[in-house]
PDB file of C-alpha atoms in Angstrom:
ATOM      1  CA  UNK A  94       0.015  -0.003   0.007  1.00 58.00           C
ATOM      2  CA  UNK A  95       1.374   3.316  -0.923  1.00 65.00           C
ATOM      3  CA  UNK A  96       1.960   5.567   2.104  1.00 71.00           C
ATOM      4  CA  UNK A  97       0.596   9.056   1.464  1.00 71.00           C
ATOM      5  CA  UNK A  98       0.415   9.803   5.201  1.00 84.00           C
ATOM      6  CA  UNK A  99       4.224  10.027   5.297  1.00 89.00           C
ATOM      7  CA  UNK A 100       6.327  12.338   3.127  1.00 90.00           C
ATOM      8  CA  UNK A 101       8.268  10.703   0.279  1.00 93.00           C
ATOM      9  CA  UNK A 102      11.717   9.470   1.094  1.00 95.00           C
ATOM     10  CA  UNK A 103      15.000   9.848  -0.777  1.00 95.00           C
ATOM     11  CA  UNK A 104      15.976   6.630  -2.615  1.00 94.00           C
ATOM     12  CA  UNK A 105      19.632   7.594  -2.706  1.00 94.00           C
ATOM     13  CA  UNK A 106      19.673   8.217   1.073  1.00 96.00           C
ATOM     14  CA  UNK A 107      18.346   4.656   1.405  1.00 95.00           C
ATOM     15  CA  UNK A 108      21.239   3.365  -0.674  1.00 95.00           C
ATOM     16  CA  UNK A 109      23.530   4.935   1.909  1.00 96.00           C
ATOM     17  CA  UNK A 110      21.376   3.324   4.598  1.00 96.00           C
ATOM     18  CA  UNK A 111      21.932   0.006   2.789  1.00 96.00           C
ATOM     19  CA  UNK A 112      25.669   0.643   3.023  1.00 96.00           C
ATOM     20  CA  UNK A 113      25.277   0.979   6.786  1.00 97.00           C
ATOM     21  CA  UNK A 114      23.250  -2.225   6.963  1.00 97.00           C
ATOM     22  CA  UNK A 115      25.932  -4.015   4.934  1.00 98.00           C
ATOM     23  CA  UNK A 116      28.690  -2.778   7.282  1.00 98.00           C
ATOM     24  CA  UNK A 117      26.713  -3.753  10.380  1.00 98.00           C
ATOM     25  CA  UNK A 118      26.043  -7.246   8.973  1.00 98.00           C
ATOM     26  CA  UNK A 119      29.712  -7.611   8.082  1.00 98.00           C
ATOM     27  CA  UNK A 120      30.849  -6.574  11.557  1.00 98.00           C
ATOM     28  CA  UNK A 121      28.352  -9.013  13.110  1.00 98.00           C
ATOM     29  CA  UNK A 122      29.562 -11.930  10.880  1.00 98.00           C
ATOM     30  CA  UNK A 123      33.304 -11.331  10.857  1.00 98.00           C
ATOM     31  CA  UNK A 124      34.155  -9.788  14.251  1.00 97.00           C
ATOM     32  CA  UNK A 125      33.327 -10.505  17.883  1.00 97.00           C
ATOM     33  CA  UNK A 126      31.249  -7.315  18.025  1.00 97.00           C
ATOM     34  CA  UNK A 127      27.775  -8.895  17.776  1.00 97.00           C
ATOM     35  CA  UNK A 128      26.159  -6.069  19.703  1.00 98.00           C
ATOM     36  CA  UNK A 129      26.152  -3.898  16.620  1.00 98.00           C
ATOM     37  CA  UNK A 130      23.040  -5.767  15.568  1.00 98.00           C
ATOM     38  CA  UNK A 131      21.178  -3.620  18.063  1.00 98.00           C
ATOM     39  CA  UNK A 132      21.929  -0.619  15.804  1.00 97.00           C
ATOM     40  CA  UNK A 133      20.343  -2.397  12.827  1.00 97.00           C
ATOM     41  CA  UNK A 134      17.370  -3.450  14.965  1.00 98.00           C
ATOM     42  CA  UNK A 135      16.779  -0.021  16.431  1.00 98.00           C
ATOM     43  CA  UNK A 136      17.195   1.853  13.135  1.00 97.00           C
ATOM     44  CA  UNK A 137      15.119  -0.580  11.107  1.00 97.00           C
ATOM     45  CA  UNK A 138      12.245  -0.632  13.635  1.00 97.00           C
ATOM     46  CA  UNK A 139      12.276   3.170  14.022  1.00 97.00           C
ATOM     47  CA  UNK A 140      12.248   3.824  10.252  1.00 97.00           C
ATOM     48  CA  UNK A 141       9.886   0.913   9.528  1.00 95.00           C
ATOM     49  CA  UNK A 142       7.234   1.297  12.182  1.00 95.00           C
ATOM     50  CA  UNK A 143       7.485   4.985  13.174  1.00 95.00           C
ATOM     51  CA  UNK A 144       8.820   7.104  10.283  1.00 95.00           C
ATOM     52  CA  UNK A 145      12.053   7.305   8.310  1.00 95.00           C
ATOM     53  CA  UNK A 146      11.989  11.066   8.954  1.00 95.00           C
ATOM     54  CA  UNK A 147      12.515  10.483  12.726  1.00 96.00           C
ATOM     55  CA  UNK A 148      15.803   8.559  12.200  1.00 96.00           C
ATOM     56  CA  UNK A 149      19.014  10.547  12.610  1.00 96.00           C
ATOM     57  CA  UNK A 150      21.000   8.525  10.071  1.00 95.00           C
ATOM     58  CA  UNK A 151      18.218   8.947   7.453  1.00 96.00           C
ATOM     59  CA  UNK A 152      18.156  12.663   8.137  1.00 96.00           C
ATOM     60  CA  UNK A 153      21.954  12.838   7.669  1.00 97.00           C
ATOM     61  CA  UNK A 154      21.940  10.840   4.479  1.00 97.00           C
ATOM     62  CA  UNK A 155      18.918  12.713   2.998  1.00 96.00           C
ATOM     63  CA  UNK A 156      20.654  15.954   3.846  1.00 96.00           C
ATOM     64  CA  UNK A 157      23.884  14.915   2.138  1.00 96.00           C
ATOM     65  CA  UNK A 158      22.159  13.628  -1.016  1.00 96.00           C
ATOM     66  CA  UNK A 159      20.074  16.820  -1.131  1.00 94.00           C
ATOM     67  CA  UNK A 160      23.178  18.978  -0.753  1.00 96.00           C
ATOM     68  CA  UNK A 161      24.941  17.224  -3.640  1.00 96.00           C
ATOM     69  CA  UNK A 162      21.825  17.357  -5.854  1.00 94.00           C
ATOM     70  CA  UNK A 163      21.284  13.547  -5.760  1.00 94.00           C
ATOM     71  CA  UNK A 164      17.913  13.542  -4.079  1.00 94.00           C
ATOM     72  CA  UNK A 165      15.431  11.178  -5.774  1.00 93.00           C
ATOM     73  CA  UNK A 166      12.140  11.049  -3.966  1.00 94.00           C
ATOM     74  CA  UNK A 167       9.880   8.024  -3.898  1.00 91.00           C
ATOM     75  CA  UNK A 168       6.874   6.817  -1.881  1.00 89.00           C
ATOM     76  CA  UNK A 169       7.797   5.736   1.624  1.00 91.00           C
ATOM     77  CA  UNK A 170       5.754   2.549   1.715  1.00 90.00           C
ATOM     78  CA  UNK A 171       8.140   0.067   0.157  1.00 90.00           C
ATOM     79  CA  UNK A 172      11.180   1.435   1.950  1.00 94.00           C
ATOM     80  CA  UNK A 173       9.355   1.266   5.306  1.00 94.00           C
ATOM     81  CA  UNK A 174       8.560  -2.408   4.507  1.00 94.00           C
ATOM     82  CA  UNK A 175      12.236  -3.057   3.818  1.00 95.00           C
ATOM     83  CA  UNK A 176      13.085  -1.333   7.134  1.00 96.00           C
ATOM     84  CA  UNK A 177      10.623  -3.517   8.976  1.00 96.00           C
ATOM     85  CA  UNK A 178      12.364  -6.623   7.628  1.00 96.00           C
ATOM     86  CA  UNK A 179      15.759  -5.200   8.547  1.00 97.00           C
ATOM     87  CA  UNK A 180      14.526  -4.298  12.059  1.00 98.00           C
ATOM     88  CA  UNK A 181      13.131  -7.768  12.646  1.00 98.00           C
ATOM     89  CA  UNK A 182      16.315  -9.350  11.274  1.00 98.00           C
ATOM     90  CA  UNK A 183      18.460  -7.100  13.508  1.00 98.00           C
ATOM     91  CA  UNK A 184      16.305  -7.996  16.510  1.00 98.00           C
ATOM     92  CA  UNK A 185      16.671 -11.705  15.723  1.00 98.00           C
ATOM     93  CA  UNK A 186      20.436 -11.296  15.392  1.00 98.00           C
ATOM     94  CA  UNK A 187      20.684  -9.481  18.703  1.00 98.00           C
ATOM     95  CA  UNK A 188      18.436 -11.793  20.685  1.00 98.00           C
ATOM     96  CA  UNK A 189      20.176 -14.925  19.378  1.00 98.00           C
ATOM     97  CA  UNK A 190      23.539 -13.428  20.253  1.00 98.00           C
ATOM     98  CA  UNK A 191      22.252 -12.834  23.796  1.00 97.00           C
ATOM     99  CA  UNK A 192      21.065 -16.423  23.934  1.00 98.00           C
ATOM    100  CA  UNK A 193      24.518 -17.588  22.631  1.00 96.00           C
ATOM    101  CA  UNK A 194      23.000 -19.158  19.574  1.00 96.00           C
ATOM    102  CA  UNK A 195      24.431 -19.136  16.027  1.00 95.00           C
ATOM    103  CA  UNK A 196      21.004 -18.798  14.377  1.00 97.00           C
ATOM    104  CA  UNK A 197      21.533 -15.015  14.114  1.00 96.00           C
ATOM    105  CA  UNK A 198      24.040 -15.769  11.336  1.00 97.00           C
ATOM    106  CA  UNK A 199      21.157 -16.577   8.971  1.00 98.00           C
ATOM    107  CA  UNK A 200      19.476 -13.147   8.981  1.00 98.00           C
ATOM    108  CA  UNK A 201      22.947 -11.518   9.080  1.00 98.00           C
ATOM    109  CA  UNK A 202      23.916 -13.257   5.812  1.00 98.00           C
ATOM    110  CA  UNK A 203      20.611 -12.268   4.288  1.00 97.00           C
ATOM    111  CA  UNK A 204      21.115  -8.619   5.243  1.00 98.00           C
ATOM    112  CA  UNK A 205      24.685  -8.774   3.981  1.00 98.00           C
ATOM    113  CA  UNK A 206      23.693 -10.140   0.599  1.00 98.00           C
ATOM    114  CA  UNK A 207      20.600  -8.038  -0.032  1.00 97.00           C
ATOM    115  CA  UNK A 208      22.135  -4.820   1.313  1.00 97.00           C
ATOM    116  CA  UNK A 209      25.113  -5.347  -1.058  1.00 97.00           C
ATOM    117  CA  UNK A 210      22.742  -5.818  -3.982  1.00 97.00           C
ATOM    118  CA  UNK A 211      20.902  -2.628  -3.019  1.00 95.00           C
ATOM    119  CA  UNK A 212      24.029  -0.468  -2.527  1.00 92.00           C
ATOM    120  CA  UNK A 213      25.755  -1.725  -5.648  1.00 94.00           C
ATOM    121  CA  UNK A 214      22.811  -1.719  -8.074  1.00 94.00           C
ATOM    122  CA  UNK A 215      19.981   0.185  -6.440  1.00 90.00           C
ATOM    123  CA  UNK A 216      17.697  -2.911  -6.578  1.00 94.00           C
ATOM    124  CA  UNK A 217      15.825  -3.318  -3.275  1.00 93.00           C
ATOM    125  CA  UNK A 218      14.524  -6.893  -3.074  1.00 94.00           C
ATOM    126  CA  UNK A 219      12.132  -6.092  -0.213  1.00 92.00           C
ATOM    127  CA  UNK A 220      10.744  -3.096  -2.154  1.00 89.00           C
ATOM    128  CA  UNK A 221      10.229  -5.342  -5.208  1.00 93.00           C
ATOM    129  CA  UNK A 222       8.450  -7.971  -3.071  1.00 92.00           C
ATOM    130  CA  UNK A 223       6.260  -5.224  -1.497  1.00 89.00           C
ATOM    131  CA  UNK A 224       5.162  -3.888  -4.857  1.00 87.00           C
ATOM    132  CA  UNK A 225       4.714  -7.349  -6.379  1.00 91.00           C
ATOM    133  CA  UNK A 226       2.462  -8.345  -3.458  1.00 87.00           C
ATOM    134  CA  UNK A 227       0.209  -5.340  -4.034  1.00 83.00           C
ATOM    135  CA  UNK A 228       0.092  -5.900  -7.775  1.00 86.00           C
ATOM    136  CA  UNK A 229      -0.774  -9.562  -7.212  1.00 88.00           C
ATOM    137  CA  UNK A 230      -3.496  -8.676  -4.727  1.00 84.00           C
ATOM    138  CA  UNK A 231      -5.061  -6.209  -7.201  1.00 79.00           C
ATOM    139  CA  UNK A 232      -5.175  -8.735 -10.034  1.00 70.00           C
TER     140      UNK A 232
END
């Protein structure tokens, strides 16, 4: 569902956000600093369930892309859906780390792969799934 109750978001700022998600997943997977998954969880849940415009990192990235003339606005609905997935994955990573379980590696690898695809090509798999779901429902 398109979100007209929330102002459009900058797609290029979200590519920078994907870079942060990639870095967080890489740190989680390849270093002993598993607590960084809390950053992914908090940011994803804030942007996904509250508003992207309330997140400090999004504000920073949107400001930078706007300053350099790279702002490309799009509807917030699909990006908020992607953030909900990232927030839930980050929460799973953090909780499984607290429980001393290796299961958190599964969502960490998923975030690493899909964030890399997003930051390198601009293709957001969660956004595509979101739009495909609504097109399928309408048919």
